[in-house]
Amino acid sequence: MVSSPHEAMHRIFQEYTIAEPIAELTAQGLGNRPAAQQWRNLVAVDTSFYTSFMSEEIRDQGRAQSLLLILEARGITLTDELRQTITTCTDSHLLNQWLHRAATATAAEEVFTGQ
């Protein structure tokens, strides 16, 4: 039994901090299986505040994919080396900088100059 509001909040906080990594690890384990989308729908919450290394890695992968899509849509050709540089980049600030430049670039050099 909970003896005070403080204790109740403490218990809720403990359960919440334990639940987040478990939900994330479960989603990772499901991969591309059909149940994965059901799981994501069940636990869909704003996790933008979550800063685990896995969350940041997933966000960086999304930034890299977005950058590749923007460059492709703008008709900008990339060398295999540049493509690998983008897909292996783990610097969120740099990826955001490239995304910003890609929005108006007409050539790859405009995006990646002065990295």
CSV table of C-alpha atoms in Angstrom, one decimal:
chain,number,residue,atom,x,y,z
A,1,MET,CA,0.0,0.0,0.0
A,2,VAL,CA,1.2,3.5,-0.8
A,3,SER,CA,1.6,5.7,2.3
A,4,SER,CA,1.9,9.1,0.7
A,5,PRO,CA,1.5,11.0,-2.6
A,6,HIS,CA,5.3,11.3,-2.8
A,7,GLU,CA,5.7,7.5,-2.6
A,8,ALA,CA,3.0,7.0,-5.3
A,9,MET,CA,4.8,9.4,-7.6
A,10,HIS,CA,8.1,7.8,-6.9
A,11,ARG,CA,6.7,4.4,-7.8
A,12,ILE,CA,5.2,5.7,-11.0
A,13,PHE,CA,8.5,7.3,-12.0
A,14,GLN,CA,10.3,4.0,-11.3
A,15,GLU,CA,7.9,2.0,-13.4
A,16,TYR,CA,8.0,4.6,-16.2
A,17,THR,CA,11.8,4.7,-16.5
A,18,ILE,CA,11.9,0.9,-16.6
A,19,ALA,CA,9.1,0.7,-19.2
A,20,GLU,CA,10.7,2.9,-21.8
A,21,PRO,CA,13.9,0.8,-22.4
A,22,ILE,CA,11.8,-2.4,-22.4
A,23,ALA,CA,9.4,-1.0,-25.0
A,24,GLU,CA,12.3,0.2,-27.2
A,25,LEU,CA,14.1,-3.2,-26.9
A,26,THR,CA,10.9,-5.1,-27.8
A,27,ALA,CA,10.4,-2.9,-30.9
A,28,GLN,CA,14.0,-3.5,-31.9
A,29,GLY,CA,13.6,-7.3,-31.4
A,30,LEU,CA,10.5,-7.4,-33.5
A,31,GLY,CA,12.3,-5.8,-36.4
A,32,ASN,CA,10.2,-6.0,-39.6
A,33,ARG,CA,7.9,-8.8,-38.5
A,34,PRO,CA,4.1,-8.2,-38.9
A,35,ALA,CA,3.7,-7.8,-35.1
A,36,ALA,CA,6.2,-4.9,-35.1
A,37,GLN,CA,3.6,-2.4,-36.4
A,38,GLN,CA,1.0,-3.6,-33.9
A,39,TRP,CA,3.6,-3.1,-31.1
A,40,ARG,CA,4.5,0.4,-32.3
A,41,ASN,CA,0.8,1.3,-32.4
A,42,LEU,CA,0.3,0.0,-28.8
A,43,VAL,CA,3.2,1.9,-27.4
A,44,ALA,CA,3.1,5.0,-29.6
A,45,VAL,CA,4.2,7.9,-27.4
A,46,ASP,CA,6.3,11.0,-28.0
A,47,THR,CA,9.8,9.8,-27.3
A,48,SER,CA,11.6,12.8,-28.6
A,49,PHE,CA,12.9,13.4,-25.1
A,50,TYR,CA,14.4,10.0,-25.0
A,51,THR,CA,18.2,10.1,-25.5
A,52,SER,CA,19.5,6.6,-25.3
A,53,PHE,CA,22.3,5.7,-27.8
A,54,MET,CA,19.8,3.5,-29.7
A,55,SER,CA,17.3,6.3,-30.0
A,56,GLU,CA,19.9,8.7,-31.3
A,57,GLU,CA,21.2,6.1,-33.7
A,58,ILE,CA,17.7,5.6,-35.1
A,59,ARG,CA,17.2,9.3,-35.5
A,60,ASP,CA,20.6,9.7,-37.3
A,61,GLN,CA,19.6,6.9,-39.6
A,62,GLY,CA,16.4,8.8,-40.4
A,63,ARG,CA,18.2,12.0,-41.0
A,64,ALA,CA,20.6,10.2,-43.4
A,65,GLN,CA,17.8,8.6,-45.3
A,66,SER,CA,16.0,11.9,-45.5
A,67,LEU,CA,19.1,13.6,-46.8
A,68,LEU,CA,19.5,10.9,-49.5
A,69,LEU,CA,15.9,11.3,-50.5
A,70,ILE,CA,16.2,15.1,-50.8
A,71,LEU,CA,19.4,14.9,-52.8
A,72,GLU,CA,17.8,12.3,-55.1
A,73,ALA,CA,14.6,14.5,-55.5
A,74,ARG,CA,16.8,17.5,-56.4
A,75,GLY,CA,18.6,15.4,-59.0
A,76,ILE,CA,22.0,15.6,-57.2
A,77,THR,CA,24.2,12.7,-58.0
A,78,LEU,CA,26.3,11.2,-55.3
A,79,THR,CA,29.5,9.2,-55.4
A,80,ASP,CA,29.6,5.9,-53.6
A,81,GLU,CA,32.0,7.5,-51.2
A,82,LEU,CA,29.7,10.4,-50.4
A,83,ARG,CA,26.7,8.0,-50.0
A,84,GLN,CA,28.7,6.0,-47.5
A,85,THR,CA,29.8,9.2,-45.7
A,86,ILE,CA,26.1,10.1,-45.2
A,87,THR,CA,24.9,6.6,-44.2
A,88,THR,CA,27.7,6.1,-41.6
A,89,CYS,CA,27.6,9.6,-40.1
A,90,THR,CA,26.7,9.7,-36.4
A,91,ASP,CA,27.0,13.4,-35.9
A,92,SER,CA,23.4,14.8,-35.6
A,93,HIS,CA,24.5,18.4,-35.9
A,94,LEU,CA,26.4,17.7,-39.1
A,95,LEU,CA,23.5,15.7,-40.6
A,96,ASN,CA,21.1,18.5,-39.8
A,97,GLN,CA,23.5,21.0,-41.4
A,98,TRP,CA,23.7,18.9,-44.6
A,99,LEU,CA,19.8,18.6,-44.6
A,100,HIS,CA,19.5,22.3,-44.4
A,101,ARG,CA,22.0,22.9,-47.2
A,102,ALA,CA,20.4,20.1,-49.4
A,103,ALA,CA,17.1,21.9,-49.5
A,104,THR,CA,18.5,24.6,-51.8
A,105,ALA,CA,21.6,22.9,-53.2
A,106,THR,CA,22.1,22.4,-57.0
A,107,ALA,CA,25.3,20.3,-56.6
A,108,ALA,CA,26.7,17.9,-54.0
A,109,GLU,CA,29.6,20.3,-53.4
A,110,GLU,CA,27.2,22.9,-52.0
A,111,VAL,CA,26.0,20.4,-49.4
A,112,PHE,CA,29.3,19.0,-48.2
A,113,THR,CA,31.7,22.0,-48.6
A,114,GLY,CA,33.1,23.2,-45.3
A,115,GLN,CA,32.1,20.1,-43.4
